[in-house]
Amino acid sequence: MSSVEARAASETGADDPTAPSKRRAAAAALRGLGILVGLGALILVALLSVWVGTRDIPFTSTWSLLWQPDGSDAAVIIHDYRIPRTLLGLTVGVALGLSGALMQALTRNPLADPGLLGVSLGASSGVVVAIAFLGVGTALGYVWFAFLGAAMASVAVYLLGSSGRTLATPDRLVVAGAAVTAVLYAFNYAVLLLDPRAFDQFRFWTVGALSGRGYDTVYVIVPFVAVGLVIALGLAPSLNALAMGDQMGRALGLNVGRTRALGVVSVMLLCGAATAAAGPIGFVGLVVPHMARFVVGPDQRWVLAYSTLLAPILLIGADVLGRVLGAPGEVQVGIVTAFIGAPLFLALCRRPKLAML
């Protein structure tokens, strides 16, 4: 090797055996810094959510009443309406982002979203039954029926996808999800078209909203989201092995069937709870995992962590934007996320590596 080549190798670190580990450590440090930046952004949008609304409250008053409520109308608005709404946005955002990343990892399909397994339509069916046949008329009442419908749909999809001697595979789960979704869609609209009163109530739930829910709704869904969160994050190393294919995963000692079953349970808990509480909210679970992979690469441990953080930022930010754009009223968050998510997803689709997970 010439002196010039030796000097170039020394400068680039080619002769340093510890260079790969140093690069990995630097990448991990940058990703950790990104987590801290994301936490700061989440705190910022949460404060905006508490401050911005149809009632104009100065920021200094908002900050003071946030810590020392005095029983005034402004304090009631902040503590009884805006804080529960922000907490619900945080919980639902975490659930949608994490379930979307998990769904794409399980099916190895970049276009998968949490509704692919029929979870969203199952929740909708539960609400339709509650409204049309049981006379339930409150958001808190919808939650339990929506979650029950989501659970039943998820179980049906998994049983169909794993029927016979073959274990549940991504293709079988997707086909089973499409079949269950078609059946539930037909059932829902048959009932709603025959019952105008039920349709009138259902259309307010199905648009997707964080308004009109209180602490009671947050308390109901938090345990389900927490369990789904623990399962999903625990599956992250297994999902990295599963990304190389079922056969390679088994060769690495992975129990593919158990991993996929636990993943379906986690998606059911996360997406079911989110849809039950806020109604169907599109694009969050589809777009956020792509944003996370764009930032941190394909490692599922980081993708799940970033999706958990980016999704509530997007959802709460969209909710705040809906209040600003619709003043003195507001635009529901499900509509805003569709307008934000659609062009963002089109931009992501232009990436040549979109189909690679």
Short mmCIF file of N, CA, C and O in Angstrom, two decimals, residues 201-293:
data_model
loop_
_atom_site.label_atom_id
_atom_site.label_comp_id
_atom_site.label_asym_id
_atom_site.label_seq_id
_atom_site.Cartn_x
_atom_site.Cartn_y
_atom_site.Cartn_z
N GLN A 201 -77.10 9.20 14.14
CA GLN A 201 -76.18 9.16 15.27
C GLN A 201 -74.80 8.64 14.85
O GLN A 201 -73.77 9.15 15.27
N PHE A 202 -74.80 7.61 14.00
CA PHE A 202 -73.56 6.94 13.64
C PHE A 202 -72.63 7.87 12.85
O PHE A 202 -71.41 7.81 13.00
N ARG A 203 -73.20 8.75 12.03
CA ARG A 203 -72.37 9.59 11.17
C ARG A 203 -71.52 10.56 11.98
O ARG A 203 -70.45 10.97 11.52
N PHE A 204 -71.95 10.92 13.18
CA PHE A 204 -71.13 11.79 14.02
C PHE A 204 -69.97 11.04 14.63
O PHE A 204 -68.90 11.61 14.87
N TRP A 205 -70.15 9.75 14.91
CA TRP A 205 -69.06 8.95 15.47
C TRP A 205 -68.05 8.56 14.40
O TRP A 205 -66.84 8.59 14.64
N THR A 206 -68.53 8.23 13.21
CA THR A 206 -67.66 7.64 12.20
C THR A 206 -66.70 8.65 11.56
O THR A 206 -65.75 8.25 10.90
N VAL A 207 -66.92 9.95 11.77
CA VAL A 207 -66.03 10.94 11.17
C VAL A 207 -64.68 10.96 11.88
O VAL A 207 -63.68 11.36 11.30
N GLY A 208 -64.62 10.52 13.13
CA GLY A 208 -63.38 10.52 13.89
C GLY A 208 -63.15 11.84 14.58
O GLY A 208 -62.93 12.86 13.92
N ALA A 209 -63.24 11.86 15.91
CA ALA A 209 -63.12 13.12 16.65
C ALA A 209 -62.58 12.87 18.05
O ALA A 209 -62.75 11.79 18.61
N LEU A 210 -61.93 13.90 18.58
CA LEU A 210 -61.47 13.86 19.97
C LEU A 210 -62.37 14.69 20.88
O LEU A 210 -62.26 14.59 22.10
N SER A 211 -63.24 15.50 20.30
CA SER A 211 -64.12 16.35 21.10
C SER A 211 -65.27 15.53 21.68
O SER A 211 -65.64 14.47 21.16
N GLY A 212 -65.84 16.05 22.77
CA GLY A 212 -67.00 15.41 23.37
C GLY A 212 -66.67 14.21 24.23
O GLY A 212 -67.56 13.49 24.68
N ARG A 213 -65.39 13.94 24.48
CA ARG A 213 -64.98 12.84 25.34
C ARG A 213 -64.32 13.41 26.59
O ARG A 213 -63.62 14.41 26.53
N GLY A 214 -64.52 12.74 27.71
CA GLY A 214 -63.94 13.21 28.96
C GLY A 214 -62.95 12.24 29.54
O GLY A 214 -62.49 11.30 28.88
N TYR A 215 -62.62 12.48 30.81
CA TYR A 215 -61.67 11.59 31.48
C TYR A 215 -62.17 10.15 31.52
O TYR A 215 -61.36 9.21 31.51
N ASP A 216 -63.49 9.96 31.61
CA ASP A 216 -64.01 8.60 31.72
C ASP A 216 -63.64 7.76 30.50
O ASP A 216 -63.31 6.57 30.62
N THR A 217 -63.69 8.37 29.31
CA THR A 217 -63.29 7.63 28.10
C THR A 217 -61.80 7.31 28.12
O THR A 217 -61.39 6.21 27.73
N VAL A 218 -60.99 8.25 28.58
CA VAL A 218 -59.54 8.01 28.66
C VAL A 218 -59.26 6.87 29.62
O VAL A 218 -58.46 5.96 29.33
N TYR A 219 -59.93 6.87 30.78
CA TYR A 219 -59.71 5.81 31.77
C TYR A 219 -60.08 4.44 31.22
O TYR A 219 -59.45 3.43 31.58
N VAL A 220 -61.09 4.39 30.37
CA VAL A 220 -61.53 3.10 29.83
C VAL A 220 -60.48 2.50 28.91
O VAL A 220 -60.18 1.30 28.96
N ILE A 221 -59.88 3.32 28.04
CA ILE A 221 -59.00 2.76 27.01
C ILE A 221 -57.54 2.63 27.43
O ILE A 221 -56.79 1.86 26.83
N VAL A 222 -57.11 3.39 28.44
CA VAL A 222 -55.70 3.37 28.83
C VAL A 222 -55.20 1.96 29.18
O VAL A 222 -54.10 1.56 28.74
N PRO A 223 -55.93 1.16 29.97
CA PRO A 223 -55.41 -0.18 30.27
C PRO A 223 -55.20 -1.04 29.03
O PRO A 223 -54.19 -1.76 28.92
N PHE A 224 -56.12 -0.97 28.06
CA PHE A 224 -55.98 -1.76 26.83
C PHE A 224 -54.78 -1.29 26.02
O PHE A 224 -54.02 -2.11 25.48
N VAL A 225 -54.62 0.02 25.92
CA VAL A 225 -53.49 0.56 25.17
C VAL A 225 -52.18 0.20 25.86
O VAL A 225 -51.18 -0.13 25.19
N ALA A 226 -52.15 0.24 27.18
CA ALA A 226 -50.92 -0.08 27.91
C ALA A 226 -50.51 -1.53 27.68
O ALA A 226 -49.32 -1.82 27.43
N VAL A 227 -51.47 -2.46 27.72
CA VAL A 227 -51.15 -3.87 27.49
C VAL A 227 -50.68 -4.07 26.05
O VAL A 227 -49.68 -4.76 25.79
N GLY A 228 -51.38 -3.46 25.09
CA GLY A 228 -50.97 -3.57 23.70
C GLY A 228 -49.60 -2.97 23.46
O GLY A 228 -48.80 -3.51 22.68
N LEU A 229 -49.28 -1.87 24.15
CA LEU A 229 -47.97 -1.23 24.03
C LEU A 229 -46.86 -2.16 24.52
O LEU A 229 -45.83 -2.32 23.86
N VAL A 230 -47.07 -2.79 25.67
CA VAL A 230 -46.06 -3.68 26.23
C VAL A 230 -45.82 -4.87 25.30
O VAL A 230 -44.67 -5.27 25.04
N ILE A 231 -46.91 -5.45 24.77
CA ILE A 231 -46.76 -6.59 23.86
C ILE A 231 -46.00 -6.18 22.61
O ILE A 231 -45.08 -6.88 22.16
N ALA A 232 -46.39 -5.05 22.02
CA ALA A 232 -45.77 -4.61 20.77
C ALA A 232 -44.28 -4.34 20.95
O ALA A 232 -43.46 -4.79 20.14
N LEU A 233 -43.90 -3.60 21.98
CA LEU A 233 -42.49 -3.29 22.19
C LEU A 233 -41.70 -4.56 22.53
O LEU A 233 -40.52 -4.68 22.17
N GLY A 234 -42.34 -5.50 23.21
CA GLY A 234 -41.66 -6.76 23.48
C GLY A 234 -41.42 -7.60 22.25
O GLY A 234 -40.50 -8.44 22.22
N LEU A 235 -42.22 -7.39 21.20
CA LEU A 235 -42.07 -8.15 19.96
C LEU A 235 -41.05 -7.55 19.01
O LEU A 235 -40.74 -8.17 17.97
N ALA A 236 -40.52 -6.38 19.31
CA ALA A 236 -39.65 -5.67 18.36
C ALA A 236 -38.47 -6.52 17.88
O ALA A 236 -38.22 -6.59 16.67
N PRO A 237 -37.70 -7.18 18.75
CA PRO A 237 -36.60 -8.02 18.23
C PRO A 237 -37.09 -9.14 17.34
O PRO A 237 -36.44 -9.48 16.33
N SER A 238 -38.22 -9.75 17.69
CA SER A 238 -38.77 -10.83 16.86
C SER A 238 -39.21 -10.32 15.50
O SER A 238 -39.09 -11.04 14.50
N LEU A 239 -39.70 -9.09 15.44
CA LEU A 239 -40.14 -8.53 14.16
C LEU A 239 -38.95 -8.31 13.23
O LEU A 239 -39.10 -8.41 12.01
N ASN A 240 -37.78 -8.00 13.78
CA ASN A 240 -36.59 -7.88 12.94
C ASN A 240 -36.25 -9.21 12.29
O ASN A 240 -35.87 -9.26 11.11
N ALA A 241 -36.39 -10.30 13.03
CA ALA A 241 -36.15 -11.62 12.45
C ALA A 241 -37.23 -11.99 11.46
O ALA A 241 -36.96 -12.56 10.40
N LEU A 242 -38.49 -11.62 11.77
CA LEU A 242 -39.61 -11.95 10.89
C LEU A 242 -39.50 -11.20 9.57
O LEU A 242 -39.99 -11.67 8.53
N ALA A 243 -38.86 -10.03 9.56
CA ALA A 243 -38.72 -9.24 8.34
C ALA A 243 -37.91 -9.97 7.28
O ALA A 243 -38.03 -9.68 6.08
N MET A 244 -37.09 -10.93 7.69
CA MET A 244 -36.29 -11.69 6.73
C MET A 244 -37.03 -12.89 6.14
O MET A 244 -36.47 -13.64 5.35
N GLY A 245 -38.30 -13.06 6.54
CA GLY A 245 -39.09 -14.17 6.02
C GLY A 245 -39.34 -15.21 7.08
O GLY A 245 -38.58 -15.33 8.05
N ASP A 246 -40.41 -15.97 6.91
CA ASP A 246 -40.78 -16.97 7.91
C ASP A 246 -39.71 -18.05 8.05
O ASP A 246 -39.36 -18.47 9.16
N GLN A 247 -39.18 -18.53 6.93
CA GLN A 247 -38.19 -19.59 6.99
C GLN A 247 -36.92 -19.14 7.69
O GLN A 247 -36.37 -19.86 8.54
N MET A 248 -36.42 -17.97 7.35
CA MET A 248 -35.22 -17.45 8.00
C MET A 248 -35.49 -17.20 9.48
O MET A 248 -34.62 -17.45 10.33
N GLY A 249 -36.71 -16.71 9.79
CA GLY A 249 -37.05 -16.49 11.19
C GLY A 249 -37.01 -17.78 11.99
O GLY A 249 -36.49 -17.82 13.11
N ARG A 250 -37.57 -18.85 11.42
CA ARG A 250 -37.53 -20.14 12.12
C ARG A 250 -36.09 -20.63 12.26
O ARG A 250 -35.73 -21.22 13.29
N ALA A 251 -35.28 -20.40 11.25
CA ALA A 251 -33.88 -20.81 11.33
C ALA A 251 -33.14 -20.08 12.45
O ALA A 251 -32.19 -20.61 13.03
N LEU A 252 -33.59 -18.87 12.76
CA LEU A 252 -32.98 -18.09 13.84
C LEU A 252 -33.59 -18.41 15.20
O LEU A 252 -33.25 -17.77 16.20
N GLY A 253 -34.50 -19.40 15.24
CA GLY A 253 -35.11 -19.81 16.51
C GLY A 253 -36.38 -19.08 16.85
O GLY A 253 -36.86 -19.18 18.00
N LEU A 254 -36.97 -18.36 15.89
CA LEU A 254 -38.19 -17.59 16.16
C LEU A 254 -39.42 -18.48 16.05
O LEU A 254 -39.54 -19.27 15.10
N ASN A 255 -40.32 -18.37 17.00
CA ASN A 255 -41.62 -19.04 16.92
C ASN A 255 -42.54 -18.11 16.13
O ASN A 255 -43.15 -17.19 16.69
N VAL A 256 -42.63 -18.35 14.83
CA VAL A 256 -43.34 -17.44 13.93
C VAL A 256 -44.83 -17.37 14.29
O VAL A 256 -45.42 -16.28 14.33
N GLY A 257 -45.43 -18.52 14.54
CA GLY A 257 -46.87 -18.53 14.85
C GLY A 257 -47.19 -17.74 16.11
O GLY A 257 -48.14 -16.97 16.14
N ARG A 258 -46.40 -17.93 17.16
CA ARG A 258 -46.64 -17.21 18.41
C ARG A 258 -46.42 -15.71 18.21
O ARG A 258 -47.19 -14.88 18.73
N THR A 259 -45.37 -15.35 17.48
CA THR A 259 -45.08 -13.93 17.24
C THR A 259 -46.24 -13.27 16.50
O THR A 259 -46.69 -12.17 16.87
N ARG A 260 -46.74 -13.94 15.47
CA ARG A 260 -47.83 -13.36 14.69
C ARG A 260 -49.11 -13.29 15.52
O ARG A 260 -49.88 -12.32 15.42
N ALA A 261 -49.38 -14.31 16.34
CA ALA A 261 -50.58 -14.30 17.17
C ALA A 261 -50.52 -13.17 18.19
O ALA A 261 -51.51 -12.45 18.40
N LEU A 262 -49.38 -13.01 18.84
CA LEU A 262 -49.24 -11.92 19.81
C LEU A 262 -49.35 -10.56 19.12
O LEU A 262 -49.91 -9.61 19.67
N GLY A 263 -48.82 -10.48 17.89
CA GLY A 263 -48.94 -9.23 17.14
C GLY A 263 -50.39 -8.89 16.84
O GLY A 263 -50.80 -7.73 16.95
N VAL A 264 -51.17 -9.90 16.46
CA VAL A 264 -52.59 -9.67 16.18
C VAL A 264 -53.31 -9.22 17.45
O VAL A 264 -54.16 -8.32 17.42
N VAL A 265 -52.98 -9.83 18.58
CA VAL A 265 -53.60 -9.43 19.86
C VAL A 265 -53.26 -7.97 20.17
O VAL A 265 -54.12 -7.19 20.58
N SER A 266 -52.00 -7.60 19.94
CA SER A 266 -51.59 -6.22 20.21
C SER A 266 -52.31 -5.23 19.29
O SER A 266 -52.79 -4.18 19.74
N VAL A 267 -52.41 -5.56 18.01
CA VAL A 267 -53.12 -4.69 17.07
C VAL A 267 -54.59 -4.56 17.47
O VAL A 267 -55.17 -3.47 17.43
N MET A 268 -55.19 -5.67 17.89
CA MET A 268 -56.58 -5.64 18.32
C MET A 268 -56.76 -4.71 19.51
O MET A 268 -57.69 -3.89 19.54
N LEU A 269 -55.88 -4.82 20.51
CA LEU A 269 -56.00 -3.99 21.70
C LEU A 269 -55.78 -2.52 21.36
O LEU A 269 -56.55 -1.65 21.79
N LEU A 270 -54.73 -2.22 20.59
CA LEU A 270 -54.38 -0.83 20.29
C LEU A 270 -55.40 -0.18 19.36
O LEU A 270 -55.96 0.88 19.68
N CYS A 271 -55.61 -0.81 18.21
CA CYS A 271 -56.52 -0.20 17.23
C CYS A 271 -57.96 -0.25 17.73
O CYS A 271 -58.73 0.69 17.50
N GLY A 272 -58.34 -1.34 18.40
CA GLY A 272 -59.70 -1.44 18.92
C GLY A 272 -59.98 -0.35 19.93
O GLY A 272 -61.04 0.30 19.89
N ALA A 273 -59.06 -0.12 20.85
CA ALA A 273 -59.26 0.92 21.87
C ALA A 273 -59.30 2.31 21.24
O ALA A 273 -60.15 3.14 21.59
N ALA A 274 -58.39 2.58 20.29
CA ALA A 274 -58.35 3.89 19.65
C ALA A 274 -59.62 4.17 18.86
O ALA A 274 -60.20 5.26 18.95
N THR A 275 -60.06 3.18 18.08
CA THR A 275 -61.26 3.36 17.27
C THR A 275 -62.50 3.47 18.14
O THR A 275 -63.41 4.26 17.86
N ALA A 276 -62.53 2.70 19.21
CA ALA A 276 -63.67 2.76 20.12
C ALA A 276 -63.81 4.14 20.75
O ALA A 276 -64.92 4.66 20.90
N ALA A 277 -62.69 4.75 21.10
CA ALA A 277 -62.74 6.03 21.81
C ALA A 277 -62.96 7.22 20.88
O ALA A 277 -63.71 8.15 21.22
N ALA A 278 -62.34 7.22 19.72
CA ALA A 278 -62.36 8.41 18.86
C ALA A 278 -63.02 8.20 17.51
O ALA A 278 -63.14 9.15 16.74
N GLY A 279 -63.45 6.97 17.20
CA GLY A 279 -63.98 6.69 15.89
C GLY A 279 -62.85 6.39 14.91
O GLY A 279 -61.67 6.50 15.25
N PRO A 280 -63.19 6.00 13.69
CA PRO A 280 -62.15 5.68 12.70
C PRO A 280 -61.39 6.94 12.28
O PRO A 280 -61.97 7.88 11.78
N ILE A 281 -60.07 6.93 12.50
CA ILE A 281 -59.20 8.03 12.10
C ILE A 281 -58.18 7.47 11.13
O ILE A 281 -57.35 6.64 11.49
N GLY A 282 -58.25 7.94 9.90
CA GLY A 282 -57.42 7.37 8.85
C GLY A 282 -56.06 8.02 8.73
O GLY A 282 -55.81 9.10 9.25
N PHE A 283 -55.17 7.33 8.02
CA PHE A 283 -53.85 7.79 7.59
C PHE A 283 -52.80 7.86 8.69
O PHE A 283 -51.61 7.80 8.39
N VAL A 284 -53.18 7.98 9.95
CA VAL A 284 -52.17 8.08 11.00
C VAL A 284 -51.38 6.78 11.10
O VAL A 284 -50.14 6.78 11.06
N GLY A 285 -52.09 5.66 11.21
CA GLY A 285 -51.41 4.38 11.30
C GLY A 285 -50.73 3.96 10.02
O GLY A 285 -49.83 3.11 10.04
N LEU A 286 -51.11 4.55 8.90
CA LEU A 286 -50.50 4.21 7.62
C LEU A 286 -49.25 5.04 7.35
O LEU A 286 -48.21 4.52 6.92
N VAL A 287 -49.30 6.33 7.62
CA VAL A 287 -48.22 7.25 7.25
C VAL A 287 -47.09 7.28 8.28
O VAL A 287 -45.91 7.29 7.92
N VAL A 288 -47.45 7.27 9.56
CA VAL A 288 -46.43 7.47 10.60
C VAL A 288 -45.32 6.42 10.57
O VAL A 288 -44.13 6.78 10.70
N PRO A 289 -45.61 5.12 10.39
CA PRO A 289 -44.49 4.17 10.32
C PRO A 289 -43.52 4.45 9.17
O PRO A 289 -42.30 4.23 9.31
N HIS A 290 -44.02 4.95 8.03
CA HIS A 290 -43.14 5.32 6.94
C HIS A 290 -42.26 6.52 7.33
O HIS A 290 -41.08 6.58 6.97
N MET A 291 -42.84 7.47 8.05
CA MET A 291 -42.05 8.60 8.53
C MET A 291 -40.94 8.11 9.47
O MET A 291 -39.80 8.58 9.40
N ALA A 292 -41.29 7.17 10.34
CA ALA A 292 -40.31 6.64 11.28
C ALA A 292 -39.19 5.91 10.55
O ALA A 292 -38.00 6.10 10.87
N ARG A 293 -39.54 5.08 9.55
CA ARG A 293 -38.50 4.36 8.81
C ARG A 293 -37.63 5.32 8.00
O ARG A 293 -36.45 5.07 7.79
#
